[in-house]
Amino acid sequence: MSNVPSELKYTKAHEWVRDEGDGSVTVGITDHAQELLGDMVYVELPEPGAALEAGEECAVVESVKAASDVYAPVTGEVIDINGDLEEMPEVVNRDPYGDGWLFHMKLEDEAELDGLLDAEAYIELIAEESH
Amino acid sequence: MPRHTPLYQQHLAAQARMVDFAGWEMPVHYGSQLEEHQQVRRDAGMFDVSHMVVLDLSGPGVTDFLRRLLANDVARIQTPGKALYSCMLNERGGVIDDLIVYFMGEGWYRMVVNAATRDKDLAWIAQQAAAFEVSIRERDDLAMIAVQGPNARDKALQALGEALAPAMALKPFFARECGDELFVARTGYTGEDGFEIMIPAARAGDAWDALLAAGVAPIGLGARDTLRLEAGMNLYGQDMDEDTTPLESGLAWTVAFEPAERDFIGRAALEAQREAGVPRRLVGLLLEGRGVLRAHQKVVTPAGPGETTSGSFSPSLGRAIALARVPAGDFERCEVEIRGRRLPARIVQYPFVRNGRPCVA
């Protein structure tokens, strides 16, 4: 069973979003997503400063098996990216909610967070998809 | 309903992630594809390849039949146990399948073809065999386990004991029967030393468990693909198919044009292509920068466009590699289009890795 921390928000595309409480969020891919993809070998991140629309393709995580797009969970500006992943993409497998984070975004509208899934809804989504 | 090999319970017990492969439920990995890959390069791993199709061909006309059916010439393997890799072609010179055939003795050959092409292969073979005195028997009573890696043969001996002893003297690309319905070949699909072992289905589980106890780790289809790609071995349906000839697929070495009087199926088409100049060739690619090569990416060369046929991150090299079909011509560099961007790649001789060592820099 995948780990789904209760304090995070989620998207249907298997990203997690952490509200940093200062108008910014941290984004990564869920434990479930990394498990499905398998050993990560390459991560392509957005440019810092990039303005993203919610739902826009903005990053790619590639495992030995497959490439998978990562979508911006909310609208806003990329303020930081996890550059360590360039050399160590496997951290996404090891610590998807910690050192395996992908990027920080400054939110345009904090209310957008309310539209994301909570942990319970995300667990349900995983259960549905595995049937 | 998906089909299960005799080792299905072993896969479940080893926590395999199972996927559909040509109608079979097969293990894609048992946890980490990368670790499995390295396990085979550094030590020993085993693959359940029981879904592959084993055919016994016998009869007084069998050698003549195979000399007609196959682009490679079984006259080259008249030493008992010797193996030959060949393509089976249609009249256009396109590849119906690739296979391994073992000469087992006077009037008896054993052949292994791909699972995904089973039905069309059997139909084609039966059709061509009609004119020859040959009988064909599918050996679906046998399971097959490939044990591969630098320590594979020693660990297999340790696990399977005396029964395997006669096989330890096999030279590469030879096979033999070992006593009680055990068939052992020193062949494989990884670029490492090892055995491919055929064993009656009812005994396969015990053999697998004994190999596991001897430290041979189970390896899934995922690592099988990265291992064979590093080893520069073609995958049927991806690197060649019915619309490509062996000459366009890096397999010219498997076509026996001599002796000139041997009239194998597809010969006229291959000769015409050779005469006119082979328009495309299969090359190895090494991506210069970061990124991952995959099948079906567009390749831009000075001689025109091409396409990757297989691609992956190479665990042994730590870089992306691919096989690509490109127009004929003399050039050493190209670009590969990945998500709309063109990234530089170098054309290299493959294999990329053999016997645990990189062959490209």
PDB file of N, CA, C and O in Angstrom, chain B residues 14-79:
ATOM      1  N   ALA B  14       7.559 -14.235  -5.268  1.00  0.00           N
ATOM      2  CA  ALA B  14       8.691 -13.295  -5.289  1.00  0.00           C
ATOM      3  C   ALA B  14       8.207 -11.851  -5.443  1.00  0.00           C
ATOM      4  O   ALA B  14       9.010 -10.960  -5.736  1.00  0.00           O
ATOM      5  N   GLN B  15       6.898 -11.624  -5.246  1.00  0.00           N
ATOM      6  CA  GLN B  15       6.353 -10.263  -5.285  1.00  0.00           C
ATOM      7  C   GLN B  15       6.527  -9.588  -6.632  1.00  0.00           C
ATOM      8  O   GLN B  15       6.788  -8.390  -6.705  1.00  0.00           O
ATOM      9  N   ALA B  16       6.375 -10.338  -7.699  1.00  0.00           N
ATOM     10  CA  ALA B  16       6.538  -9.750  -9.024  1.00  0.00           C
ATOM     11  C   ALA B  16       5.403  -8.798  -9.352  1.00  0.00           C
ATOM     12  O   ALA B  16       4.271  -9.002  -8.916  1.00  0.00           O
ATOM     13  N   ARG B  17       5.726  -7.762 -10.104  1.00  0.00           N
ATOM     14  CA  ARG B  17       4.664  -6.969 -10.728  1.00  0.00           C
ATOM     15  C   ARG B  17       4.387  -7.624 -12.088  1.00  0.00           C
ATOM     16  O   ARG B  17       5.272  -7.695 -12.937  1.00  0.00           O
ATOM     17  N   MET B  18       3.176  -8.130 -12.245  1.00  0.00           N
ATOM     18  CA  MET B  18       2.855  -8.900 -13.444  1.00  0.00           C
ATOM     19  C   MET B  18       2.215  -8.011 -14.512  1.00  0.00           C
ATOM     20  O   MET B  18       1.448  -7.110 -14.192  1.00  0.00           O
ATOM     21  N   VAL B  19       2.552  -8.272 -15.761  1.00  0.00           N
ATOM     22  CA  VAL B  19       1.942  -7.530 -16.871  1.00  0.00           C
ATOM     23  C   VAL B  19       1.556  -8.515 -17.971  1.00  0.00           C
ATOM     24  O   VAL B  19       2.026  -9.649 -17.999  1.00  0.00           O
ATOM     25  N   ASP B  20       0.724  -8.036 -18.877  1.00  0.00           N
ATOM     26  CA  ASP B  20       0.370  -8.858 -20.015  1.00  0.00           C
ATOM     27  C   ASP B  20       1.486  -8.790 -21.056  1.00  0.00           C
ATOM     28  O   ASP B  20       1.964  -7.726 -21.408  1.00  0.00           O
ATOM     29  N   PHE B  21       1.913  -9.943 -21.527  1.00  0.00           N
ATOM     30  CA  PHE B  21       2.868  -9.992 -22.624  1.00  0.00           C
ATOM     31  C   PHE B  21       2.392 -11.049 -23.609  1.00  0.00           C
ATOM     32  O   PHE B  21       2.442 -12.241 -23.318  1.00  0.00           O
ATOM     33  N   ALA B  22       1.892 -10.601 -24.755  1.00  0.00           N
ATOM     34  CA  ALA B  22       1.423 -11.507 -25.812  1.00  0.00           C
ATOM     35  C   ALA B  22       0.452 -12.550 -25.269  1.00  0.00           C
ATOM     36  O   ALA B  22       0.529 -13.717 -25.632  1.00  0.00           O
ATOM     37  N   GLY B  23      -0.430 -12.116 -24.387  1.00  0.00           N
ATOM     38  CA  GLY B  23      -1.438 -13.029 -23.862  1.00  0.00           C
ATOM     39  C   GLY B  23      -0.996 -13.811 -22.628  1.00  0.00           C
ATOM     40  O   GLY B  23      -1.774 -14.567 -22.063  1.00  0.00           O
ATOM     41  N   TRP B  24       0.253 -13.616 -22.234  1.00  0.00           N
ATOM     42  CA  TRP B  24       0.783 -14.279 -21.035  1.00  0.00           C
ATOM     43  C   TRP B  24       0.895 -13.263 -19.911  1.00  0.00           C
ATOM     44  O   TRP B  24       1.285 -12.113 -20.138  1.00  0.00           O
ATOM     45  N   GLU B  25       0.601 -13.692 -18.696  1.00  0.00           N
ATOM     46  CA  GLU B  25       0.822 -12.828 -17.542  1.00  0.00           C
ATOM     47  C   GLU B  25       2.244 -13.084 -17.050  1.00  0.00           C
ATOM     48  O   GLU B  25       2.539 -14.167 -16.546  1.00  0.00           O
ATOM     49  N   MET B  26       3.110 -12.094 -17.259  1.00  0.00           N
ATOM     50  CA  MET B  26       4.540 -12.293 -17.013  1.00  0.00           C
ATOM     51  C   MET B  26       5.080 -11.233 -16.054  1.00  0.00           C
ATOM     52  O   MET B  26       4.549 -10.129 -15.956  1.00  0.00           O
ATOM     53  N   PRO B  27       6.174 -11.536 -15.353  1.00  0.00           N
ATOM     54  CA  PRO B  27       6.758 -10.562 -14.427  1.00  0.00           C
ATOM     55  C   PRO B  27       7.515  -9.462 -15.175  1.00  0.00           C
ATOM     56  O   PRO B  27       8.359  -9.765 -16.015  1.00  0.00           O
ATOM     57  N   VAL B  28       7.218  -8.208 -14.900  1.00  0.00           N
ATOM     58  CA  VAL B  28       7.991  -7.123 -15.531  1.00  0.00           C
ATOM     59  C   VAL B  28       9.161  -6.736 -14.626  1.00  0.00           C
ATOM     60  O   VAL B  28      10.239  -6.394 -15.095  1.00  0.00           O
ATOM     61  N   HIS B  29       8.947  -6.823 -13.322  1.00  0.00           N
ATOM     62  CA  HIS B  29      10.066  -6.710 -12.371  1.00  0.00           C
ATOM     63  C   HIS B  29       9.619  -7.255 -11.021  1.00  0.00           C
ATOM     64  O   HIS B  29       8.442  -7.508 -10.810  1.00  0.00           O
ATOM     65  N   TYR B  30      10.589  -7.442 -10.132  1.00  0.00           N
ATOM     66  CA  TYR B  30      10.290  -7.976  -8.804  1.00  0.00           C
ATOM     67  C   TYR B  30      10.612  -6.935  -7.733  1.00  0.00           C
ATOM     68  O   TYR B  30      10.934  -7.292  -6.609  1.00  0.00           O
ATOM     69  N   GLY B  31      10.599  -5.656  -8.133  1.00  0.00           N
ATOM     70  CA  GLY B  31      10.929  -4.607  -7.173  1.00  0.00           C
ATOM     71  C   GLY B  31      11.664  -3.496  -7.887  1.00  0.00           C
ATOM     72  O   GLY B  31      11.126  -2.433  -8.102  1.00  0.00           O
ATOM     73  N   SER B  32      12.885  -3.769  -8.322  1.00  0.00           N
ATOM     74  CA  SER B  32      13.662  -2.740  -9.013  1.00  0.00           C
ATOM     75  C   SER B  32      14.295  -3.293 -10.285  1.00  0.00           C
ATOM     76  O   SER B  32      15.155  -4.169 -10.247  1.00  0.00           O
ATOM     77  N   GLN B  33      13.865  -2.738 -11.404  1.00  0.00           N
ATOM     78  CA  GLN B  33      14.412  -3.151 -12.700  1.00  0.00           C
ATOM     79  C   GLN B  33      15.911  -2.869 -12.788  1.00  0.00           C
ATOM     80  O   GLN B  33      16.674  -3.653 -13.345  1.00  0.00           O
ATOM     81  N   LEU B  34      16.330  -1.725 -12.219  1.00  0.00           N
ATOM     82  CA  LEU B  34      17.754  -1.366 -12.275  1.00  0.00           C
ATOM     83  C   LEU B  34      18.606  -2.365 -11.506  1.00  0.00           C
ATOM     84  O   LEU B  34      19.663  -2.791 -11.978  1.00  0.00           O
ATOM     85  N   GLU B  35      18.144  -2.741 -10.314  1.00  0.00           N
ATOM     86  CA  GLU B  35      18.913  -3.703  -9.521  1.00  0.00           C
ATOM     87  C   GLU B  35      18.975  -5.054 -10.217  1.00  0.00           C
ATOM     88  O   GLU B  35      20.001  -5.740 -10.188  1.00  0.00           O
ATOM     89  N   GLU B  36      17.873  -5.424 -10.849  1.00  0.00           N
ATOM     90  CA  GLU B  36      17.852  -6.707 -11.553  1.00  0.00           C
ATOM     91  C   GLU B  36      18.853  -6.696 -12.719  1.00  0.00           C
ATOM     92  O   GLU B  36      19.560  -7.666 -12.967  1.00  0.00           O
ATOM     93  N   HIS B  37      18.888  -5.561 -13.418  1.00  0.00           N
ATOM     94  CA  HIS B  37      19.832  -5.412 -14.527  1.00  0.00           C
ATOM     95  C   HIS B  37      21.268  -5.618 -14.032  1.00  0.00           C
ATOM     96  O   HIS B  37      22.034  -6.400 -14.596  1.00  0.00           O
ATOM     97  N   GLN B  38      21.611  -4.904 -12.969  1.00  0.00           N
ATOM     98  CA  GLN B  38      22.983  -4.995 -12.439  1.00  0.00           C
ATOM     99  C   GLN B  38      23.279  -6.386 -11.889  1.00  0.00           C
ATOM    100  O   GLN B  38      24.408  -6.866 -11.979  1.00  0.00           O
ATOM    101  N   GLN B  39      22.277  -7.011 -11.310  1.00  0.00           N
ATOM    102  CA  GLN B  39      22.447  -8.374 -10.789  1.00  0.00           C
ATOM    103  C   GLN B  39      22.932  -9.329 -11.895  1.00  0.00           C
ATOM    104  O   GLN B  39      23.820 -10.146 -11.680  1.00  0.00           O
ATOM    105  N   VAL B  40      22.357  -9.178 -13.092  1.00  0.00           N
ATOM    106  CA  VAL B  40      22.760 -10.046 -14.204  1.00  0.00           C
ATOM    107  C   VAL B  40      24.156  -9.675 -14.710  1.00  0.00           C
ATOM    108  O   VAL B  40      24.971 -10.538 -15.008  1.00  0.00           O
ATOM    109  N   ARG B  41      24.462  -8.376 -14.766  1.00  0.00           N
ATOM    110  CA  ARG B  41      25.789  -7.961 -15.237  1.00  0.00           C
ATOM    111  C   ARG B  41      26.886  -8.365 -14.256  1.00  0.00           C
ATOM    112  O   ARG B  41      28.015  -8.632 -14.659  1.00  0.00           O
ATOM    113  N   ARG B  42      26.556  -8.400 -12.960  1.00  0.00           N
ATOM    114  CA  ARG B  42      27.607  -8.592 -11.951  1.00  0.00           C
ATOM    115  C   ARG B  42      27.633  -9.980 -11.341  1.00  0.00           C
ATOM    116  O   ARG B  42      28.645 -10.399 -10.794  1.00  0.00           O
ATOM    117  N   ASP B  43      26.487 -10.700 -11.376  1.00  0.00           N
ATOM    118  CA  ASP B  43      26.439 -11.955 -10.632  1.00  0.00           C
ATOM    119  C   ASP B  43      25.634 -13.006 -11.418  1.00  0.00           C
ATOM    120  O   ASP B  43      26.166 -13.613 -12.343  1.00  0.00           O
ATOM    121  N   ALA B  44      24.383 -13.185 -11.083  1.00  0.00           N
ATOM    122  CA  ALA B  44      23.564 -14.182 -11.785  1.00  0.00           C
ATOM    123  C   ALA B  44      22.088 -13.898 -11.567  1.00  0.00           C
ATOM    124  O   ALA B  44      21.669 -13.623 -10.445  1.00  0.00           O
ATOM    125  N   GLY B  45      21.331 -13.984 -12.655  1.00  0.00           N
ATOM    126  CA  GLY B  45      19.879 -13.809 -12.565  1.00  0.00           C
ATOM    127  C   GLY B  45      19.188 -14.846 -13.419  1.00  0.00           C
ATOM    128  O   GLY B  45      19.816 -15.483 -14.277  1.00  0.00           O
ATOM    129  N   MET B  46      17.891 -15.022 -13.166  1.00  0.00           N
ATOM    130  CA  MET B  46      17.154 -15.992 -13.997  1.00  0.00           C
ATOM    131  C   MET B  46      15.842 -15.398 -14.504  1.00  0.00           C
ATOM    132  O   MET B  46      15.198 -14.598 -13.835  1.00  0.00           O
ATOM    133  N   PHE B  47      15.507 -15.815 -15.718  1.00  0.00           N
ATOM    134  CA  PHE B  47      14.318 -15.338 -16.408  1.00  0.00           C
ATOM    135  C   PHE B  47      13.415 -16.529 -16.703  1.00  0.00           C
ATOM    136  O   PHE B  47      13.904 -17.558 -17.178  1.00  0.00           O
ATOM    137  N   ASP B  48      12.142 -16.355 -16.457  1.00  0.00           N
ATOM    138  CA  ASP B  48      11.172 -17.343 -16.908  1.00  0.00           C
ATOM    139  C   ASP B  48      10.864 -17.031 -18.373  1.00  0.00           C
ATOM    140  O   ASP B  48      10.246 -16.020 -18.683  1.00  0.00           O
ATOM    141  N   VAL B  49      11.315 -17.875 -19.277  1.00  0.00           N
ATOM    142  CA  VAL B  49      11.015 -17.672 -20.703  1.00  0.00           C
ATOM    143  C   VAL B  49      10.202 -18.848 -21.240  1.00  0.00           C
ATOM    144  O   VAL B  49      10.302 -19.222 -22.410  1.00  0.00           O
ATOM    145  N   SER B  50       9.385 -19.390 -20.345  1.00  0.00           N
ATOM    146  CA  SER B  50       8.560 -20.548 -20.708  1.00  0.00           C
ATOM    147  C   SER B  50       7.494 -20.214 -21.741  1.00  0.00           C
ATOM    148  O   SER B  50       6.918 -21.103 -22.358  1.00  0.00           O
ATOM    149  N   HIS B  51       7.207 -18.912 -21.886  1.00  0.00           N
ATOM    150  CA  HIS B  51       6.206 -18.522 -22.889  1.00  0.00           C
ATOM    151  C   HIS B  51       6.757 -18.654 -24.304  1.00  0.00           C
ATOM    152  O   HIS B  51       5.997 -18.685 -25.257  1.00  0.00           O
ATOM    153  N   MET B  52       8.062 -18.717 -24.448  1.00  0.00           N
ATOM    154  CA  MET B  52       8.639 -18.876 -25.784  1.00  0.00           C
ATOM    155  C   MET B  52       8.269 -20.248 -26.334  1.00  0.00           C
ATOM    156  O   MET B  52       7.941 -21.166 -25.597  1.00  0.00           O
ATOM    157  N   VAL B  53       8.337 -20.347 -27.663  1.00  0.00           N
ATOM    158  CA  VAL B  53       7.781 -21.533 -28.327  1.00  0.00           C
ATOM    159  C   VAL B  53       8.914 -22.460 -28.765  1.00  0.00           C
ATOM    160  O   VAL B  53       9.785 -22.066 -29.539  1.00  0.00           O
ATOM    161  N   VAL B  54       8.901 -23.666 -28.226  1.00  0.00           N
ATOM    162  CA  VAL B  54       9.920 -24.658 -28.562  1.00  0.00           C
ATOM    163  C   VAL B  54       9.325 -25.659 -29.555  1.00  0.00           C
ATOM    164  O   VAL B  54       8.259 -26.217 -29.310  1.00  0.00           O
ATOM    165  N   LEU B  55      10.032 -25.844 -30.667  1.00  0.00           N
ATOM    166  CA  LEU B  55       9.569 -26.769 -31.690  1.00  0.00           C
ATOM    167  C   LEU B  55      10.637 -27.822 -31.941  1.00  0.00           C
ATOM    168  O   LEU B  55      11.817 -27.483 -32.085  1.00  0.00           O
ATOM    169  N   ASP B  56      10.237 -29.078 -31.994  1.00  0.00           N
ATOM    170  CA  ASP B  56      11.139 -30.141 -32.419  1.00  0.00           C
ATOM    171  C   ASP B  56      10.785 -30.508 -33.854  1.00  0.00           C
ATOM    172  O   ASP B  56       9.628 -30.801 -34.157  1.00  0.00           O
ATOM    173  N   LEU B  57      11.800 -30.447 -34.714  1.00  0.00           N
ATOM    174  CA  LEU B  57      11.588 -30.781 -36.119  1.00  0.00           C
ATOM    175  C   LEU B  57      12.410 -32.017 -36.430  1.00  0.00           C
ATOM    176  O   LEU B  57      13.607 -32.060 -36.101  1.00  0.00           O
ATOM    177  N   SER B  58      11.772 -32.999 -37.044  1.00  0.00           N
ATOM    178  CA  SER B  58      12.512 -34.221 -37.340  1.00  0.00           C
ATOM    179  C   SER B  58      12.016 -34.839 -38.640  1.00  0.00           C
ATOM    180  O   SER B  58      10.986 -34.435 -39.179  1.00  0.00           O
ATOM    181  N   GLY B  59      12.774 -35.788 -39.102  1.00  0.00           N
ATOM    182  CA  GLY B  59      12.414 -36.492 -40.340  1.00  0.00           C
ATOM    183  C   GLY B  59      13.539 -36.429 -41.345  1.00  0.00           C
ATOM    184  O   GLY B  59      14.448 -35.596 -41.221  1.00  0.00           O
ATOM    185  N   PRO B  60      13.494 -37.278 -42.331  1.00  0.00           N
ATOM    186  CA  PRO B  60      14.593 -37.337 -43.313  1.00  0.00           C
ATOM    187  C   PRO B  60      14.734 -36.059 -44.133  1.00  0.00           C
ATOM    188  O   PRO B  60      15.815 -35.770 -44.639  1.00  0.00           O
ATOM    189  N   GLY B  61      13.653 -35.262 -44.243  1.00  0.00           N
ATOM    190  CA  GLY B  61      13.736 -34.050 -45.060  1.00  0.00           C
ATOM    191  C   GLY B  61      14.011 -32.793 -44.257  1.00  0.00           C
ATOM    192  O   GLY B  61      13.953 -31.684 -44.796  1.00  0.00           O
ATOM    193  N   VAL B  62      14.336 -32.941 -42.975  1.00  0.00           N
ATOM    194  CA  VAL B  62      14.363 -31.756 -42.104  1.00  0.00           C
ATOM    195  C   VAL B  62      15.487 -30.773 -42.461  1.00  0.00           C
ATOM    196  O   VAL B  62      15.288 -29.551 -42.421  1.00  0.00           O
ATOM    197  N   THR B  63      16.651 -31.277 -42.823  1.00  0.00           N
ATOM    198  CA  THR B  63      17.748 -30.363 -43.151  1.00  0.00           C
ATOM    199  C   THR B  63      17.432 -29.581 -44.431  1.00  0.00           C
ATOM    200  O   THR B  63      17.612 -28.355 -44.484  1.00  0.00           O
ATOM    201  N   ASP B  64      16.920 -30.284 -45.433  1.00  0.00           N
ATOM    202  CA  ASP B  64      16.525 -29.594 -46.668  1.00  0.00           C
ATOM    203  C   ASP B  64      15.443 -28.551 -46.387  1.00  0.00           C
ATOM    204  O   ASP B  64      15.465 -27.447 -46.941  1.00  0.00           O
ATOM    205  N   PHE B  65      14.514 -28.918 -45.532  1.00  0.00           N
ATOM    206  CA  PHE B  65      13.431 -28.001 -45.185  1.00  0.00           C
ATOM    207  C   PHE B  65      13.969 -26.724 -44.532  1.00  0.00           C
ATOM    208  O   PHE B  65      13.622 -25.607 -44.935  1.00  0.00           O
ATOM    209  N   LEU B  66      14.838 -26.876 -43.554  1.00  0.00           N
ATOM    210  CA  LEU B  66      15.365 -25.692 -42.844  1.00  0.00           C
ATOM    211  C   LEU B  66      16.276 -24.861 -43.747  1.00  0.00           C
ATOM    212  O   LEU B  66      16.362 -23.641 -43.585  1.00  0.00           O
ATOM    213  N   ARG B  67      16.920 -25.509 -44.692  1.00  0.00           N
ATOM    214  CA  ARG B  67      17.768 -24.747 -45.638  1.00  0.00           C
ATOM    215  C   ARG B  67      16.901 -23.922 -46.583  1.00  0.00           C
ATOM    216  O   ARG B  67      17.372 -22.952 -47.165  1.00  0.00           O
ATOM    217  N   ARG B  68      15.656 -24.287 -46.722  1.00  0.00           N
ATOM    218  CA  ARG B  68      14.702 -23.515 -47.526  1.00  0.00           C
ATOM    219  C   ARG B  68      14.030 -22.444 -46.646  1.00  0.00           C
ATOM    220  O   ARG B  68      13.823 -21.312 -47.058  1.00  0.00           O
ATOM    221  N   LEU B  69      13.701 -22.817 -45.416  1.00  0.00           N
ATOM    222  CA  LEU B  69      12.899 -21.962 -44.538  1.00  0.00           C
ATOM    223  C   LEU B  69      13.691 -20.774 -43.980  1.00  0.00           C
ATOM    224  O   LEU B  69      13.133 -19.687 -43.794  1.00  0.00           O
ATOM    225  N   LEU B  70      14.980 -20.985 -43.700  1.00  0.00           N
ATOM    226  CA  LEU B  70      15.743 -19.993 -42.933  1.00  0.00           C
ATOM    227  C   LEU B  70      16.781 -19.255 -43.782  1.00  0.00           C
ATOM    228  O   LEU B  70      17.397 -19.844 -44.668  1.00  0.00           O
ATOM    229  N   ALA B  71      16.992 -17.981 -43.452  1.00  0.00           N
ATOM    230  CA  ALA B  71      17.967 -17.176 -44.185  1.00  0.00           C
ATOM    231  C   ALA B  71      19.395 -17.578 -43.835  1.00  0.00           C
ATOM    232  O   ALA B  71      20.315 -17.415 -44.627  1.00  0.00           O
ATOM    233  N   ASN B  72      19.598 -18.091 -42.631  1.00  0.00           N
ATOM    234  CA  ASN B  72      20.906 -18.640 -42.286  1.00  0.00           C
ATOM    235  C   ASN B  72      20.884 -20.129 -42.645  1.00  0.00           C
ATOM    236  O   ASN B  72      19.826 -20.707 -42.838  1.00  0.00           O
ATOM    237  N   ASP B  73      22.075 -20.721 -42.735  1.00  0.00           N
ATOM    238  CA  ASP B  73      22.174 -22.053 -43.321  1.00  0.00           C
ATOM    239  C   ASP B  73      22.517 -23.110 -42.263  1.00  0.00           C
ATOM    240  O   ASP B  73      23.612 -23.086 -41.704  1.00  0.00           O
ATOM    241  N   VAL B  74      21.578 -24.025 -42.012  1.00  0.00           N
ATOM    242  CA  VAL B  74      21.833 -25.055 -41.000  1.00  0.00           C
ATOM    243  C   VAL B  74      22.947 -26.020 -41.415  1.00  0.00           C
ATOM    244  O   VAL B  74      23.415 -26.805 -40.595  1.00  0.00           O
ATOM    245  N   ALA B  75      23.379 -25.941 -42.687  1.00  0.00           N
ATOM    246  CA  ALA B  75      24.541 -26.755 -43.084  1.00  0.00           C
ATOM    247  C   ALA B  75      25.778 -26.316 -42.295  1.00  0.00           C
ATOM    248  O   ALA B  75      26.750 -27.065 -42.188  1.00  0.00           O
ATOM    249  N   ARG B  76      25.711 -25.109 -41.722  1.00  0.00           N
ATOM    250  CA  ARG B  76      26.847 -24.594 -40.925  1.00  0.00           C
ATOM    251  C   ARG B  76      26.915 -25.213 -39.530  1.00  0.00           C
ATOM    252  O   ARG B  76      27.859 -24.968 -38.783  1.00  0.00           O
ATOM    253  N   ILE B  77      25.866 -25.925 -39.136  1.00  0.00           N
ATOM    254  CA  ILE B  77      25.837 -26.439 -37.758  1.00  0.00           C
ATOM    255  C   ILE B  77      25.663 -27.952 -37.732  1.00  0.00           C
ATOM    256  O   ILE B  77      24.842 -28.473 -36.988  1.00  0.00           O
ATOM    257  N   GLN B  78      26.476 -28.645 -38.479  1.00  0.00           N
ATOM    258  CA  GLN B  78      26.301 -30.097 -38.497  1.00  0.00           C
ATOM    259  C   GLN B  78      27.089 -30.806 -37.392  1.00  0.00           C
ATOM    260  O   GLN B  78      27.242 -32.029 -37.409  1.00  0.00           O
ATOM    261  N   THR B  79      27.555 -30.045 -36.399  1.00  0.00           N
ATOM    262  CA  THR B  79      28.136 -30.653 -35.193  1.00  0.00           C
ATOM    263  C   THR B  79      27.014 -30.755 -34.161  1.00  0.00           C
ATOM    264  O   THR B  79      26.356 -29.750 -33.891  1.00  0.00           O
TER     265      THR B  79
END
